[in-house]
């Protein structure tokens, strides 16, 4: 998904020598509404129960750990829900921190090598506040869903001679590779630091699965509320189909049946306390013709915390969790490209990312740690793709130069390649913002 697209200035797109946090948090997996599901291979990180490992993949494709790891958030029907202002601000804060870390990686890699840097910006669009220090303009911009580090290489207003040895374009290939890849390295390190902090502070959640699907919340005046479903109920069967222990499709199974039966009675077998009840719920109809009952659904699991006994065990736990999340991100990316025709519609933008983050923030601190770690890993992986406007695209051009014996591509051709990629990112980002906004729960209720 496109998490950010940002111009190098408020009025013009960035030049090839401006590294931006354009990240497609494509279809990586973050536990997300199952009706936007994307299949992932099971992965085992740290687990406690003897049940088979499962992986919950979801719409935003920020990869979430799997195995018997806790699925930290519930699944919402039928659209995105921002929830409280506080949770939205927490989610936006996580995104901003990740952007700052990514751009700081680029900035430090250049600054410590003596390469000239002209701008460091958090956000894009009009400048809200700025100051200058050591010939660098530091700014905060109106839309905090991106950032960039600007270099004076191709700035027509710069008074630095074109042959200055400290311009990025005039530095050896290795120096430029370090600068280009530093943002990705910073995000990888930050992801591990977040997981390590989680291990030390709150421990890693592990889950023990039980049969059925839990209903954590029921929206007032919804079909579920009207027909008698209560928060805390466990759906054991739907339309006579017995639900198994938590698995990769148990929640999706319930969602799919509800979506396929608007205005038609759906029979539920529900466990409430120590008693079982059977009754029908009639889903309301969405604007897209699918059914909805206005509940949150989550796997029926018991969550416990796994805490390290010493610092060496903490490194071990963090390492296993980090490796498991990374493998899931890579697997998800692979599946995205192998099934692109099916998964293209599930690419999401910053609105959807914040909506998911807000739900995560409302659910548990554990989820917020994992959400932040996965955003970092997704940003790192996506930015390495050899596509124009991504770090991988800039890296590919430098490596092509190395393969040509140090002969650069014509400047006009290089700028044309990068500009086309930036334009694509901007148009895609605009499309995703509009689409994801229309998919917000309160917007759908207004339509």
Coordinates of C-alpha atoms in Angstrom, one line a residue, residues 145-360:
X145 CA 2.4 11.2 6.2
X146 CA 5.8 11.5 4.5
X147 CA 9.2 13.2 4.5
X148 CA 12.2 13.7 2.4
X149 CA 15.9 14.6 2.5
X150 CA 16.8 17.1 -0.3
X151 CA 20.2 17.5 -1.9
X152 CA 21.4 20.6 -3.8
X153 CA 22.7 18.6 -6.8
X154 CA 20.1 19.7 -9.3
X155 CA 18.7 22.7 -7.5
X156 CA 18.7 25.6 -10.0
X157 CA 18.7 28.1 -7.1
X158 CA 21.8 26.6 -5.5
X159 CA 25.0 28.6 -5.7
X160 CA 27.2 25.5 -5.2
X161 CA 29.4 24.8 -8.2
X162 CA 28.2 21.9 -10.3
X163 CA 31.6 20.2 -10.0
X164 CA 31.7 20.4 -6.2
X165 CA 33.3 17.2 -4.9
X166 CA 30.8 17.0 -2.0
X167 CA 27.7 17.0 -4.1
X168 CA 26.0 13.6 -3.9
X169 CA 26.2 13.1 -7.7
X170 CA 29.9 13.6 -7.7
X171 CA 30.7 11.2 -4.9
X172 CA 32.0 7.6 -5.5
X173 CA 29.4 4.9 -6.2
X174 CA 29.9 3.3 -2.8
X175 CA 29.2 6.6 -1.0
X176 CA 26.0 7.0 -2.9
X177 CA 24.9 3.4 -2.3
X178 CA 25.4 4.0 1.5
X179 CA 23.2 7.1 1.4
X180 CA 20.5 5.5 -0.7
X181 CA 20.3 2.4 1.4
X182 CA 20.6 4.1 4.8
X183 CA 16.9 4.7 5.2
X184 CA 16.1 1.1 4.8
X185 CA 18.8 0.1 7.2
X186 CA 17.5 2.6 9.8
X187 CA 14.0 1.1 9.5
X188 CA 15.3 -2.4 10.0
X189 CA 17.3 -1.4 13.1
X190 CA 14.3 0.5 14.4
X191 CA 12.0 -2.5 13.9
X192 CA 14.3 -4.7 15.9
X193 CA 14.6 -2.0 18.6
X194 CA 10.8 -1.9 18.9
X195 CA 10.5 -5.7 19.2
X196 CA 13.3 -5.8 21.8
X197 CA 11.6 -3.0 23.8
X198 CA 8.4 -4.9 23.7
X199 CA 10.1 -8.1 25.0
X200 CA 11.7 -6.2 27.9
X201 CA 8.7 -4.0 28.8
X202 CA 5.5 -6.0 28.3
X203 CA 6.6 -9.4 27.0
X204 CA 5.5 -11.2 23.9
X205 CA 1.9 -12.2 23.7
X206 CA 1.2 -15.9 23.0
X207 CA -2.2 -17.4 22.3
X208 CA -4.0 -20.6 23.2
X209 CA -6.8 -21.2 20.7
X210 CA -10.4 -22.4 21.4
X211 CA -13.3 -23.3 19.2
X212 CA -15.4 -20.6 17.6
X213 CA -15.2 -16.9 17.0
X214 CA -15.3 -14.2 19.7
X215 CA -17.5 -11.1 19.5
X216 CA -15.6 -8.4 21.4
X217 CA -18.0 -5.6 20.5
X218 CA -21.4 -5.0 19.1
X219 CA -22.3 -1.6 17.6
X220 CA -25.5 0.0 19.0
X221 CA -28.5 -0.1 16.7
X222 CA -26.8 -2.7 14.4
X223 CA -28.4 -5.9 13.1
X224 CA -26.4 -7.9 15.7
X225 CA -27.6 -5.6 18.5
X226 CA -31.2 -5.7 17.2
X227 CA -31.3 -9.5 17.0
X228 CA -29.7 -10.3 20.4
X229 CA -25.9 -10.8 19.9
X230 CA -23.9 -9.5 22.9
X231 CA -20.3 -8.5 23.5
X232 CA -18.4 -11.5 24.8
X233 CA -20.5 -14.0 22.9
X234 CA -18.6 -16.8 21.1
X235 CA -20.1 -17.9 17.8
X236 CA -19.7 -21.7 17.7
X237 CA -21.6 -22.4 14.5
X238 CA -23.1 -20.4 11.6
X239 CA -25.9 -21.8 9.3
X240 CA -25.2 -25.2 10.8
X241 CA -21.5 -25.1 10.0
X242 CA -19.5 -25.9 13.1
X243 CA -16.5 -23.6 13.6
X244 CA -13.1 -25.2 14.4
X245 CA -10.4 -24.0 16.7
X246 CA -8.8 -20.8 15.6
X247 CA -7.3 -21.2 12.2
X248 CA -6.3 -19.0 9.3
X249 CA -9.8 -18.8 7.9
X250 CA -12.1 -19.2 10.9
X251 CA -13.0 -15.5 11.1
X252 CA -13.2 -15.1 7.4
X253 CA -15.6 -18.0 7.2
X254 CA -18.1 -16.2 9.4
X255 CA -17.5 -12.9 7.5
X256 CA -18.0 -14.5 4.1
X257 CA -21.3 -16.0 5.1
X258 CA -22.6 -12.7 6.6
X259 CA -21.5 -10.8 3.4
X260 CA -23.3 -13.2 1.2
X261 CA -26.6 -13.0 3.0
X262 CA -27.9 -9.4 3.1
X263 CA -31.5 -9.3 4.4
X264 CA -31.5 -13.1 4.8
X265 CA -31.6 -14.8 8.2
X266 CA -28.3 -16.3 9.3
X267 CA -28.6 -18.9 12.1
X268 CA -26.0 -18.7 14.8
X269 CA -25.1 -21.1 17.7
X270 CA -23.6 -18.9 20.4
X271 CA -21.9 -19.7 23.7
X272 CA -22.8 -17.1 26.4
X273 CA -21.2 -17.8 29.7
X274 CA -21.8 -21.5 30.3
X275 CA -24.9 -21.7 28.2
X276 CA -25.4 -22.2 24.5
X277 CA -28.1 -20.4 22.5
X278 CA -29.4 -20.6 18.9
X279 CA -31.0 -17.7 17.1
X280 CA -31.0 -15.9 13.8
X281 CA -29.5 -12.6 12.8
X282 CA -30.6 -10.7 9.6
X283 CA -27.6 -8.8 8.1
X284 CA -28.3 -5.3 6.9
X285 CA -27.3 -4.4 3.4
X286 CA -24.2 -2.4 2.6
X287 CA -24.0 0.1 -0.3
X288 CA -22.1 -2.5 -2.3
X289 CA -24.8 -5.1 -1.8
X290 CA -23.0 -7.2 0.8
X291 CA -24.3 -8.0 4.3
X292 CA -23.2 -6.5 7.6
X293 CA -24.2 -7.1 11.2
X294 CA -22.2 -4.4 12.9
X295 CA -19.8 -6.4 15.1
X296 CA -16.1 -6.9 15.7
X297 CA -14.9 -10.5 15.4
X298 CA -11.7 -12.0 16.6
X299 CA -10.2 -15.5 17.0
X300 CA -11.3 -17.1 20.3
X301 CA -8.0 -17.2 22.1
X302 CA -6.6 -16.9 25.5
X303 CA -3.6 -14.6 25.6
X304 CA -0.6 -14.9 28.0
X305 CA 2.7 -13.1 28.1
X306 CA 6.1 -14.6 27.6
X307 CA 8.8 -12.7 29.4
X308 CA 12.5 -13.3 29.3
X309 CA 14.4 -14.4 32.4
X310 CA 17.6 -12.6 31.4
X311 CA 19.0 -10.3 28.8
X312 CA 20.3 -13.2 26.6
X313 CA 16.8 -14.7 26.5
X314 CA 15.5 -11.3 25.6
X315 CA 17.8 -11.1 22.6
X316 CA 16.8 -14.6 21.6
X317 CA 13.1 -13.9 21.8
X318 CA 13.5 -10.6 19.9
X319 CA 15.6 -12.2 17.3
X320 CA 13.1 -15.0 16.6
X321 CA 10.2 -12.6 16.5
X322 CA 12.1 -10.2 14.2
X323 CA 13.0 -13.1 11.9
X324 CA 9.4 -14.4 11.8
X325 CA 8.0 -11.0 11.0
X326 CA 10.6 -10.4 8.3
X327 CA 9.8 -13.8 6.7
X328 CA 6.1 -13.0 6.7
X329 CA 6.7 -9.6 5.0
X330 CA 8.8 -11.3 2.3
X331 CA 6.3 -14.1 1.8
X332 CA 3.5 -11.6 1.5
X333 CA 5.3 -9.5 -1.1
X334 CA 6.0 -12.7 -3.1
X335 CA 2.3 -13.7 -3.0
X336 CA 1.3 -10.2 -3.9
X337 CA 3.2 -10.3 -7.2
X338 CA 2.3 -13.9 -7.9
X339 CA -1.4 -13.1 -7.5
X340 CA -1.4 -9.4 -8.5
X341 CA -4.7 -9.5 -10.4
X342 CA -6.4 -10.6 -7.2
X343 CA -4.4 -8.6 -4.7
X344 CA -4.2 -5.2 -6.6
X345 CA -7.5 -4.1 -5.2
X346 CA -6.3 -4.7 -1.7
X347 CA -3.5 -2.2 -1.9
X348 CA -4.2 0.5 0.7
X349 CA -3.1 4.1 1.4
X350 CA -2.3 6.3 4.4
X351 CA -6.0 6.6 5.4
X352 CA -6.4 2.9 5.7
X353 CA -3.1 2.5 7.5
X354 CA -4.1 5.1 10.1
X355 CA -7.5 3.4 10.5
X356 CA -5.9 0.1 11.2
X357 CA -3.4 1.7 13.6
X358 CA -6.2 3.5 15.4
X359 CA -7.9 0.1 16.0
X360 CA -4.7 -1.4 17.1

